[in-house]
Coordinates of C-alpha atoms in Angstrom, one line a residue:
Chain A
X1 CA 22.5 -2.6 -15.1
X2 CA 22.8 -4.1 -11.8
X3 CA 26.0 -3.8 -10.1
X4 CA 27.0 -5.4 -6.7
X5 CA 29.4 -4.2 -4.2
X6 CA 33.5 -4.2 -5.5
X7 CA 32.4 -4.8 -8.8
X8 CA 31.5 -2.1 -11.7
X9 CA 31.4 -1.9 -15.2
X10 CA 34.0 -1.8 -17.0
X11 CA 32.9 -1.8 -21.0
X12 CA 29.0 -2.4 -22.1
X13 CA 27.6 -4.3 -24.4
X14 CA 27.6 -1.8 -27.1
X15 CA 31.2 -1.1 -26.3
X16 CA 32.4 -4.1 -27.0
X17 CA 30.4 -4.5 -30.1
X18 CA 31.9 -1.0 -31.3
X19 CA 35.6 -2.5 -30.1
X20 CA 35.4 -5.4 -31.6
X21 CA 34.7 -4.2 -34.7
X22 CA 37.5 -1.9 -34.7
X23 CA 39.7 -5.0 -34.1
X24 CA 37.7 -6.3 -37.0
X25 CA 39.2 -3.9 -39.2
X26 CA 42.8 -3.7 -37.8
X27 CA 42.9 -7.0 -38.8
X28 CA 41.4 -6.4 -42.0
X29 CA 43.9 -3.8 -42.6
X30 CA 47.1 -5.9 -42.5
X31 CA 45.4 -9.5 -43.7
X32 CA 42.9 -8.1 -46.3
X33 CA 41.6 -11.7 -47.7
X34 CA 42.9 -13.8 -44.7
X35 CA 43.8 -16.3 -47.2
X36 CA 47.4 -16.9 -45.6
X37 CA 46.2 -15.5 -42.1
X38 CA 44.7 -17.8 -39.4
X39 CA 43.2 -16.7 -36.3
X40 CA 43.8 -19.0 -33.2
X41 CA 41.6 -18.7 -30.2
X42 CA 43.2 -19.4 -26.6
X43 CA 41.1 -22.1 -24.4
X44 CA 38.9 -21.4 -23.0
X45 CA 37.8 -17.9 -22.6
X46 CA 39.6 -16.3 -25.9
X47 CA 37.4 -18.8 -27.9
X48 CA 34.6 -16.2 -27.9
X49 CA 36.6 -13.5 -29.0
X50 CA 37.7 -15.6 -31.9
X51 CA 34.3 -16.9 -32.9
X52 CA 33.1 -13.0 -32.9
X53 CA 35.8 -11.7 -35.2
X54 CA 35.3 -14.4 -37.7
X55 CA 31.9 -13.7 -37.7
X56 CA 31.6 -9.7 -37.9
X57 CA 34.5 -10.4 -40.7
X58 CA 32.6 -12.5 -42.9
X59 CA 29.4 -11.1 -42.3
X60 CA 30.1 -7.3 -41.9
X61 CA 33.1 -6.9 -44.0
X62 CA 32.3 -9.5 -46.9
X63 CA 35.8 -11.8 -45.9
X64 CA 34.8 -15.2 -47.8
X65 CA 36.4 -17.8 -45.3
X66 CA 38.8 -17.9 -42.3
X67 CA 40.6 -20.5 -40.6
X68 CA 40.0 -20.6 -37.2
X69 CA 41.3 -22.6 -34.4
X70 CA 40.8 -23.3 -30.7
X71 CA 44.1 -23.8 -28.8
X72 CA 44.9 -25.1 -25.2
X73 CA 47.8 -24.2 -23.4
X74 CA 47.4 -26.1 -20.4
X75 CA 50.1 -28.7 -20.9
X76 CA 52.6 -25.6 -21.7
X77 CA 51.7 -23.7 -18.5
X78 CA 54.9 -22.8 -16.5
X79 CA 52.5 -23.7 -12.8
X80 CA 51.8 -27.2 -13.1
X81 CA 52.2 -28.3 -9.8
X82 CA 52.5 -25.3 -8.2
X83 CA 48.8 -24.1 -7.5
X84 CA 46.4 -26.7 -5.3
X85 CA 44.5 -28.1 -8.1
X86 CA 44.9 -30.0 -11.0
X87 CA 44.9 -27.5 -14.2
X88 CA 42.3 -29.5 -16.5
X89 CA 42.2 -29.2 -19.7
X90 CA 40.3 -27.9 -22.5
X91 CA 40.0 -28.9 -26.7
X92 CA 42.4 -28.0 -28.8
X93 CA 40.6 -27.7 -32.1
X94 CA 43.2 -27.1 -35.5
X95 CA 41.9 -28.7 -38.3
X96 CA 44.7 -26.7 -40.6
X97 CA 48.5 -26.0 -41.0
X98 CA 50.2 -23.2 -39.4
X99 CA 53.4 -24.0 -41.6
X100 CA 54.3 -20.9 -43.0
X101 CA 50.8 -19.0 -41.9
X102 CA 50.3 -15.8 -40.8
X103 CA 48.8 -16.5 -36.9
X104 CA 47.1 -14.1 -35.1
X105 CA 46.5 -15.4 -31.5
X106 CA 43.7 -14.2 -29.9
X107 CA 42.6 -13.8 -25.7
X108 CA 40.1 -12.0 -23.9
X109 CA 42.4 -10.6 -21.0
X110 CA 46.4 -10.2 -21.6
X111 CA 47.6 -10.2 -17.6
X112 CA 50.8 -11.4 -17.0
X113 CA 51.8 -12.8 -20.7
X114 CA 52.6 -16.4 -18.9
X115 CA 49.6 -17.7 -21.2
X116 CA 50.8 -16.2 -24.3
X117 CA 54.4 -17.3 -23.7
X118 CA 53.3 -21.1 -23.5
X119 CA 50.7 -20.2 -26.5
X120 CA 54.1 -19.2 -28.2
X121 CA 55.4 -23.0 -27.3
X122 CA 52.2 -25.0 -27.8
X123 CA 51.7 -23.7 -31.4
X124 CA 55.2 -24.6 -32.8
X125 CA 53.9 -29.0 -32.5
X126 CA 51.5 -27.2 -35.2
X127 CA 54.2 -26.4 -38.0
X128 CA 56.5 -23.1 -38.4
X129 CA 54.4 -20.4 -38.4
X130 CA 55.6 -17.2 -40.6
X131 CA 54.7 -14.9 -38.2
X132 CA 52.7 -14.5 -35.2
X133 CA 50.6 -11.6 -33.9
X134 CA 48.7 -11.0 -30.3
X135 CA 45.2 -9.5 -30.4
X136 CA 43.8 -9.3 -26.5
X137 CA 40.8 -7.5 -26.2
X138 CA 41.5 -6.3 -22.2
X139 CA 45.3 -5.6 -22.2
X140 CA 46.1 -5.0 -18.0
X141 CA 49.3 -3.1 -19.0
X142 CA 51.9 -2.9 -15.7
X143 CA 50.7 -6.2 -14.7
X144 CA 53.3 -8.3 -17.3
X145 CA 55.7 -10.8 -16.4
X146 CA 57.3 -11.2 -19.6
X147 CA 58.2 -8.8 -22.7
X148 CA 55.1 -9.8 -24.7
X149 CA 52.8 -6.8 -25.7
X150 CA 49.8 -7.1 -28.0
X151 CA 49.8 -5.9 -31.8
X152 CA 46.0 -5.4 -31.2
X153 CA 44.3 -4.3 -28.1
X154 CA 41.0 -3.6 -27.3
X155 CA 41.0 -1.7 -24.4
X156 CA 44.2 -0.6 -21.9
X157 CA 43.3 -1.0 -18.0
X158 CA 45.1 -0.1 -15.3
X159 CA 44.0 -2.7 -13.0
X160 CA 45.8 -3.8 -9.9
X161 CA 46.5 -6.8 -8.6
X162 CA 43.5 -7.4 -6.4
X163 CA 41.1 -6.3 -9.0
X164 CA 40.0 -9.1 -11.5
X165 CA 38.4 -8.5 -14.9
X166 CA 35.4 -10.6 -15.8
X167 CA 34.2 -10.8 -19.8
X168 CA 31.0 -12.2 -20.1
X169 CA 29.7 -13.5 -23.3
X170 CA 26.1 -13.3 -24.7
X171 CA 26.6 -16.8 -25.8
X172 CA 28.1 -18.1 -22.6
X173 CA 26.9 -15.5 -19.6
X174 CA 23.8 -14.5 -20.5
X175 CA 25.0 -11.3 -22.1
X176 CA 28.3 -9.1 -23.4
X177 CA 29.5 -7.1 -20.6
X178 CA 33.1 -6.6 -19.2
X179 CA 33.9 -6.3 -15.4
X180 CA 36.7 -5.1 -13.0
X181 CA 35.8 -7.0 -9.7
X182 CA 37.3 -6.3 -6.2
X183 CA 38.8 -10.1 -5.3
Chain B
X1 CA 35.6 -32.5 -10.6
X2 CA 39.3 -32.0 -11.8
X3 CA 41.2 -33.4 -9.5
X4 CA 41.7 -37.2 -9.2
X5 CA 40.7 -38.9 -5.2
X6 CA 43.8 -41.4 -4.9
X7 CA 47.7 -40.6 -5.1
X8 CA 48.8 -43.9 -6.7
X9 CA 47.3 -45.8 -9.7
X10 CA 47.1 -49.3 -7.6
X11 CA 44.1 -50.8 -9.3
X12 CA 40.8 -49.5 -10.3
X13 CA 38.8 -51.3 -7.2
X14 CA 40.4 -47.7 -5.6
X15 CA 38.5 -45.4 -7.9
X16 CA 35.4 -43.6 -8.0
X17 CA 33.6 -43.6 -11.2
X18 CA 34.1 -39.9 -11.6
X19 CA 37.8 -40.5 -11.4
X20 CA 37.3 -42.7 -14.6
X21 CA 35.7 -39.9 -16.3
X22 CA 38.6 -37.6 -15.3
X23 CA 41.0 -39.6 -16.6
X24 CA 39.3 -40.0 -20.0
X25 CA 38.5 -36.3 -20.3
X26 CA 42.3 -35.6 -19.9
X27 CA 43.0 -38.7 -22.4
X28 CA 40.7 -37.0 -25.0
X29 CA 43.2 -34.0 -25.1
X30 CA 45.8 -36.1 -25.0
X31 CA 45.0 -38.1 -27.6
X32 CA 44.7 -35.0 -29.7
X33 CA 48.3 -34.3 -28.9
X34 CA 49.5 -37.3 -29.8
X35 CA 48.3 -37.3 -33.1
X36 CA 49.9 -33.7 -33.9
X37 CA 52.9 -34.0 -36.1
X38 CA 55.1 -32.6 -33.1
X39 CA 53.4 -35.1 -30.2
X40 CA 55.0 -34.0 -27.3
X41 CA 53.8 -31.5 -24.2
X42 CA 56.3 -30.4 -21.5
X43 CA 54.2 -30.8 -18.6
X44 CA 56.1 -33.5 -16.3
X45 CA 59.4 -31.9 -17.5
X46 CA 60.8 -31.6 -13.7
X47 CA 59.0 -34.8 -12.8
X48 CA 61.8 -38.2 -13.3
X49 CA 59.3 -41.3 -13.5
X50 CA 61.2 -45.1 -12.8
X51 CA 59.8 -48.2 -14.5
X52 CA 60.0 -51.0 -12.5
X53 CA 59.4 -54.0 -13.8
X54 CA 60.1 -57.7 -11.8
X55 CA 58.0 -59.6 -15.0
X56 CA 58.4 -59.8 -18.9
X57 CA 56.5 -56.5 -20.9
X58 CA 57.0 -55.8 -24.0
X59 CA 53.5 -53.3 -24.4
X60 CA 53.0 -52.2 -21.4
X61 CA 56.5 -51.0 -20.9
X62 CA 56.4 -49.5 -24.0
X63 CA 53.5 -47.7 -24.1
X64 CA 54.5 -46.3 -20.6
X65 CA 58.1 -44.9 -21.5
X66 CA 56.5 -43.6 -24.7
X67 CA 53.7 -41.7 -22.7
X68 CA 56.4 -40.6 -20.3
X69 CA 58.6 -39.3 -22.8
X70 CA 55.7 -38.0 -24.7
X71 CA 54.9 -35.7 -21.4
X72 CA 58.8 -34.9 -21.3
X73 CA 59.5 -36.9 -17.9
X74 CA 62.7 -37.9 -17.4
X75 CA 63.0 -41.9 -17.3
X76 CA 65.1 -44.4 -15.2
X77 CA 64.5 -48.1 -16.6
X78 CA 65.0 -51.2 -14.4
X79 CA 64.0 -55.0 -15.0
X80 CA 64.6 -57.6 -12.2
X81 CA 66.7 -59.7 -14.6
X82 CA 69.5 -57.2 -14.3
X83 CA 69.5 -55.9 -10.8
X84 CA 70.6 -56.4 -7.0
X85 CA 67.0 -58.2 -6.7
X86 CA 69.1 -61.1 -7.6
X87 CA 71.6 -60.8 -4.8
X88 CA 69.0 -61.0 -2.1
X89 CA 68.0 -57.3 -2.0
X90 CA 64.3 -56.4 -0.5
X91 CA 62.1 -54.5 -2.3
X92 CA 61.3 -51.9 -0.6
X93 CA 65.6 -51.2 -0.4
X94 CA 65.3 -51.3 -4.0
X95 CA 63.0 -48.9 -4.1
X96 CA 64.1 -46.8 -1.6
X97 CA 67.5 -46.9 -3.2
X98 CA 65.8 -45.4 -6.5
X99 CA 63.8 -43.0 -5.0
X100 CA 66.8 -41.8 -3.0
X101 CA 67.9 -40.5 -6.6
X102 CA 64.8 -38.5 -6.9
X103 CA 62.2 -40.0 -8.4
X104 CA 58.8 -38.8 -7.9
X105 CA 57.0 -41.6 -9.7
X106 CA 57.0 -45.2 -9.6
X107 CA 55.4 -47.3 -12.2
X108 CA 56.0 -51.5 -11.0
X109 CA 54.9 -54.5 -12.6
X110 CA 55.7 -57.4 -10.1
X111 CA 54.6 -61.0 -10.1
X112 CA 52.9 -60.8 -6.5
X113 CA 49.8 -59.6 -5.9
X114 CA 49.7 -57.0 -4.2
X115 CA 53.1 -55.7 -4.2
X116 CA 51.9 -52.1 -5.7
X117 CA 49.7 -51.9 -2.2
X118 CA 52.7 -52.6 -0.1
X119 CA 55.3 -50.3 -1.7
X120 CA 52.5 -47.8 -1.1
X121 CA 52.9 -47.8 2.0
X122 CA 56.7 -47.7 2.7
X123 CA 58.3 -45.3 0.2
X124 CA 56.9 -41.5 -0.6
X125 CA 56.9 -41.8 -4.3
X126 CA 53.6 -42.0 -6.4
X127 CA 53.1 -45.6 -7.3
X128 CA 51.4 -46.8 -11.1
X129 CA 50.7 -50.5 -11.0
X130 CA 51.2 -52.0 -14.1
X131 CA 50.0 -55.1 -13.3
X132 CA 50.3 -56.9 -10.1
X133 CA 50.4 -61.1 -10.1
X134 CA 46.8 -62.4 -10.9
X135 CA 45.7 -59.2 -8.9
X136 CA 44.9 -55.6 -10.9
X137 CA 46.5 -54.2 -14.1
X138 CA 44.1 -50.9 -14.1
X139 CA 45.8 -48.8 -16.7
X140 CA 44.8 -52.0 -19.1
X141 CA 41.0 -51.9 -17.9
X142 CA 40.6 -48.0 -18.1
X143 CA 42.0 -48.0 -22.1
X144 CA 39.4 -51.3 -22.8
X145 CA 36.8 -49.2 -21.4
X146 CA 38.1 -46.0 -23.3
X147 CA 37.9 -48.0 -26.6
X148 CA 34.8 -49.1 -25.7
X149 CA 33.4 -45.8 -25.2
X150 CA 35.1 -44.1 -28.1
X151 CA 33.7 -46.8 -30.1
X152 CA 30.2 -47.3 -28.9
X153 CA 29.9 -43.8 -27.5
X154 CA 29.4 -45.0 -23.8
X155 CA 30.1 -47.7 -21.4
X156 CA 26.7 -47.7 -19.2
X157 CA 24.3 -50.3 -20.0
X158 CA 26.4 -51.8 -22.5
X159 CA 26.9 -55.7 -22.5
X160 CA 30.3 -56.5 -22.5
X161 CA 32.1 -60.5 -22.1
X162 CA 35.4 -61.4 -21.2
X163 CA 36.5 -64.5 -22.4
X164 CA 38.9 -67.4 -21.6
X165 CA 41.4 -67.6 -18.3
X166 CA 39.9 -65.1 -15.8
X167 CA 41.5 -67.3 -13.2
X168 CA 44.8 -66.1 -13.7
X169 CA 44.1 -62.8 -15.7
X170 CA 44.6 -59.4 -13.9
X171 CA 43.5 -57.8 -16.6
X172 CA 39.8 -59.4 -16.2
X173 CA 39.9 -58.5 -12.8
X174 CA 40.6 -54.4 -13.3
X175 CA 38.2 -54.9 -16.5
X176 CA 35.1 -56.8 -14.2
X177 CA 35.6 -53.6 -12.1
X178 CA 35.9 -50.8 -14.0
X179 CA 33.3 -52.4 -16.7
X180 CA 30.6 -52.5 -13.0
X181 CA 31.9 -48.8 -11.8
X182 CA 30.9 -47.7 -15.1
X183 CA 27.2 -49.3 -15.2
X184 CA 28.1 -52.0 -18.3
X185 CA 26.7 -55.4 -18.0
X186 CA 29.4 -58.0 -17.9
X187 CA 29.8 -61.7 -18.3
X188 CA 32.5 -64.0 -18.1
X189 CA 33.2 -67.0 -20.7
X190 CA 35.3 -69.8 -20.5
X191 CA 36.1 -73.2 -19.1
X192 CA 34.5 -73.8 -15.2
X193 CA 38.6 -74.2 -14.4
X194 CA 39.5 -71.0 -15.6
X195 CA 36.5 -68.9 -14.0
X196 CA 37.1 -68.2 -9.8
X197 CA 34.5 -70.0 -7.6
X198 CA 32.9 -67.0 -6.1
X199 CA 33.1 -65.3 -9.3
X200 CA 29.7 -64.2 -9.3
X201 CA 30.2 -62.1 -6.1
X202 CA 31.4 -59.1 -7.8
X203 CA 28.6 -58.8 -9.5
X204 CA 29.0 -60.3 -13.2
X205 CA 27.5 -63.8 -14.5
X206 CA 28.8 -67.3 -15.6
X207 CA 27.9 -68.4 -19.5
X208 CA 29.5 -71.9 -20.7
X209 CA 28.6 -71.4 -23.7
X210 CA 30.4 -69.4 -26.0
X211 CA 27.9 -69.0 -28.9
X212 CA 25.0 -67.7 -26.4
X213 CA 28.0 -65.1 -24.7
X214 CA 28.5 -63.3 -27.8
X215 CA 25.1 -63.7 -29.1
X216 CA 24.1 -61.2 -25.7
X217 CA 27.3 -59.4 -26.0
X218 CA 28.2 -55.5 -27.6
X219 CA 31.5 -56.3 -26.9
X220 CA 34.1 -59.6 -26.4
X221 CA 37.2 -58.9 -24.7
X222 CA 39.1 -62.0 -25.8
X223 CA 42.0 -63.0 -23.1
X224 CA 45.0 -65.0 -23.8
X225 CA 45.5 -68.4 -22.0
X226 CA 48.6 -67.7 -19.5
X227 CA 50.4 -70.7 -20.3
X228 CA 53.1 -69.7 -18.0
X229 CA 51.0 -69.8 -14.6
X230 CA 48.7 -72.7 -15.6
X231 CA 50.8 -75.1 -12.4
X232 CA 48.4 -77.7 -13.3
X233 CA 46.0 -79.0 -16.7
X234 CA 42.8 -76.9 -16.5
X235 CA 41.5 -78.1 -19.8
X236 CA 42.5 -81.2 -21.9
X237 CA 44.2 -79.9 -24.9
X238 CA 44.6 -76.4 -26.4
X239 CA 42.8 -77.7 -29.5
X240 CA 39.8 -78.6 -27.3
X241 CA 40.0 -75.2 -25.8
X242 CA 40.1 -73.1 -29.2
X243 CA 36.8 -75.7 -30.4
X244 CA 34.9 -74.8 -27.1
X245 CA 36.2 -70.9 -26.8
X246 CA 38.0 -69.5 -29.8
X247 CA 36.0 -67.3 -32.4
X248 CA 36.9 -67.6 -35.6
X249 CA 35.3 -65.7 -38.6
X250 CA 32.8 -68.4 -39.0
X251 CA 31.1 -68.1 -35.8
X252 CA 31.4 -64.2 -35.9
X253 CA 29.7 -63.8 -39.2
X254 CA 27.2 -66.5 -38.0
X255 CA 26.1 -64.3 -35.3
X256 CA 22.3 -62.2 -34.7
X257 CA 24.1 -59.0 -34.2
X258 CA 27.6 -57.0 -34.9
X259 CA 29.8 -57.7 -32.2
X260 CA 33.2 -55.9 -31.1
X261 CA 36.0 -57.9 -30.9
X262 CA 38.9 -57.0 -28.3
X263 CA 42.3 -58.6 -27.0
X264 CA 45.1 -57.4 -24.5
X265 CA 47.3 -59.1 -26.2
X266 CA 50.2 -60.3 -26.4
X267 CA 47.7 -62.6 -29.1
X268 CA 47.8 -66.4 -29.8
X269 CA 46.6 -66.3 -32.9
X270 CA 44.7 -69.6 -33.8
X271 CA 44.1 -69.9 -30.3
X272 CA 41.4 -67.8 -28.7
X273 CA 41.0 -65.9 -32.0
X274 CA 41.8 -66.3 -35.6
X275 CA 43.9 -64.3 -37.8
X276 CA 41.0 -63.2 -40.1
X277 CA 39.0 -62.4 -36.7
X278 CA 42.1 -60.4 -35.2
X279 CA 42.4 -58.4 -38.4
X280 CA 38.9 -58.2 -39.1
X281 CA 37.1 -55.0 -39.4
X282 CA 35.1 -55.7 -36.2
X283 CA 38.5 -56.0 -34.3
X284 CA 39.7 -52.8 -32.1
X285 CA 43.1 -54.5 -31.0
X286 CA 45.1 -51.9 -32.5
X287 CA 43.0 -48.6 -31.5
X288 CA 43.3 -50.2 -27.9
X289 CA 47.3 -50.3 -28.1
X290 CA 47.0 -46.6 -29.4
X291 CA 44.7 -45.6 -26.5
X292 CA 46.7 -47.0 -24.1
X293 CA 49.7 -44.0 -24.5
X294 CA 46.8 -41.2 -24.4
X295 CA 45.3 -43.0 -21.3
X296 CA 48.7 -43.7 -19.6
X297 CA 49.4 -39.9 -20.5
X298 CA 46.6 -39.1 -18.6
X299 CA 47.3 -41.1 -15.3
X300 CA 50.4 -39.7 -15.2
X301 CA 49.7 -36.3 -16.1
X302 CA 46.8 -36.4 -13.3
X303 CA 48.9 -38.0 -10.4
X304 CA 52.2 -35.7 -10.5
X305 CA 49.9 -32.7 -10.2
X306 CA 49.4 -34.2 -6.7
X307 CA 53.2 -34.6 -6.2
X308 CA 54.6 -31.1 -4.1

């Protein structure tokens, strides 16, 4: 695998594939059936994860069906107006009720916990939910804002603050690979 | 792009056609929003937005408190009928005397043209014209064209006529140029009074006849006669005027093709449309009053990420 200056590998494909179905089965664990548990995917980049669990679930680990949604957060974020640009907005796809559902939000990199904490906002105009988990599959622990921590992580990183993590999707990027870039 | 190229809303002739697609991208997610059970986002929650309004609104005022309050803005209302404007004060002093109370956003409907261009220049607040004498009312043009798109897929290449007094209508000006901007073709319908001299400059053509507009039309954007600026009689009677350029269901359902039927409104029903026609199934009037909050959401939302 190529890798340019500042930038190096951080998980392979087959890494991620063996992570994420270890996630897979955490989840499987405490929601068995998924009949009451919903799986909510954060716009734009925790989409992917989302759409990989729900499929390795089905297809791997015979779950029949599973709700799963797309939410964006960008009219909850706590920096509207305080960056140069305009923060532009992505789908939000949830075709379901979250009323007394089991939600398990799901990102590709937990950083500060600002995202989650608006997540934690935006999904209440959806219904009450009866409880809500975090699954992240790159958790940058020392790096929160807030008190939020992760009930599933994929893999701890002690990145700092100049370093960014990149997660590249087959579907998206050409191919599954996870980065920690030099900024 | 994601960022819009103007810092006030004063009429679409100051927007670039991918600042149109902007705002309907962001409209699209707002739209979503407000059709959630819970349909409010606080975005502008430290942004306090003042509607201004020097002329009669019932819709438009509406439609902009509700997408301010939908966005969690704080509000200040003011109409002319209530204020110091009556004891001689200048606008730009009533303005400034507003603004000095923090407001970031203006949003102004006055009966002189131009008045949204002026303030521009004088006070530091972001300025939203809602409609501006027989000048611009561009938050009405961009939610036609959104209903157009949404129910037609796309605005390019698409026929689309206005019909009835374009003399005195702002909202066929802001139309004619965000219909152009956006590659439609566009005609204009009504009595030879009611249609400007050089209307053909801006690029749209002149049919007299009714029957052979909507016959070439996708789309009829129906327009109310102002009654209250018509100084002198541009046409004979109003009976005369619904014969020559009202559509009733006959005429529709006598036509070659499927046509969509739009209106502004405030309608005169029995006047440029019927009542069947207005609540036919061809009719869009209410999905356009809908629109209008996600689209006003959207300016709004777009311009006070500008503000510092």
């Amino acid at each position: 695998m190529l890798e340019p200056m500042g930038q190096k590998v951080l998980l392979s494909s087959k890494e991620i594939n063996i992570i994420l179905h270890r996630l897979a089965c955490q989840l499987l664990e405490n929601h068995l059936d998924f009949k009451n548990t919903v799986l909510i995917g954060l716009q734009p980049r925790g989409t992917f994860v989302a759409r990989r669990l729900d499929k390795i679930l089905r297809e791997d680990y015979g779950v029949k069906h599973i709700d799963v949604g797309f939410l964006d957060i960008t009219f909850y974020r706590d920096d509207f107006r305080r960056g140069d640009k305009t923060l532009s907005a992505n789908q939000t796809k949830i075709d379901f009720l979250v009323e007394d559902k089991k939600v398990v939000l799901i990102d590709d990199v937990l950083y500060t916990g600002r995202s989650i904490r608006a997540a934690l906002t935006a999904i209440q105009s959806f219904g009450r939910p009866l409880e809500i988990e975090l699954l992240a599959l790159i958790d940058r622990r020392f790096s929160r804002h807030l008190p939020i921590q992760p009930n599933y992580r994929g893999r701890q990183v002690d990145a700092i603050n100049d370093e960014k993590v990149k997660v590249m999707w087959k579907e998206n990027d050409g191919e599954d690979v996870i980065y920690l870039i030099d900024r | 792009m994601s960022e819009l190229s103007v810092k006030h809303l004063l009429g679409i002739k100051y927007l670039k056609e991918e600042d149109i697609q902007l705002i309907f991208e962001t409209a699209d997610n707002f739209k979503e929003v407000i059709n959630r059970s819970i349909k409010k986002v606080p975005s502008l929650r430290d942004i306090t937005i003042a509607n201004i309004f020097f002329e009669n609104s019932t819709r438009t005022r509406l439609s902009f408190e509700l997408a301010e309050k939908r966005l969690s803005a704080d509000v200040v209302n003011f109409s002319a009928s209530q204020s110091s404007v009556k004891k001689g004060e200048t606008l730009i002093d009533t303005v400034n005397n507003i603004l000095s109370m923090k407001v970031d956003m203006v949003v102004m409907r006055h009966p002189n043209p131009g008045a949204g261009i002026f303030l521009s220049k004088h006070v530091e607040a972001s300025i939203i014209n809602a409609g501006d004498g027989a000048h611009e009312h561009p938050t009405q043009a961009l939610l036609d064209s959104y209903s157009i798109r949404e129910k037609l897929g796309d605005v390019s290449g698409k026929n689309v006529v206005i019909v009835g007094d374009i003399l005195h209508s702002r909202v066929a000006l802001s139309n004619i140029f965000a219909l152009k901007l956006q590659g439609a073709n566009v005609k204009v319908c009504g009595p030879r009074t009611l249609l400007p001299k050089y209307i053909e400059s801006l690029g749209v053509a002149v049919e007299t006849d009714l029957r052979k507009a909507l016959n070439w039309c996708d789309v009829a954007n129906m327009l109310r006669i102002q009654n209250e600026r018509l100084d002198i009689s541009y046409f004979p009677t109003t009976r005369e005027y619904t014969q020559q350029f009202g559509v009733n269901k006959a005429l529709l359902d006598s036509l070659d093709r499927e046509i969509v039927i739009m209106h502004p409104g405030p309608i005169n029903r029995g006047v440029e449309i019927t009542s069947d026609v207005a609540d036919s199934k061809q009719s869009i009037i209410l999905g356009q009053v809908e629109n209008g909050v996600a689209i006003r959401m959207a300016v709004m939302y777009l311009l006070a990420s500008k503000i510092k």
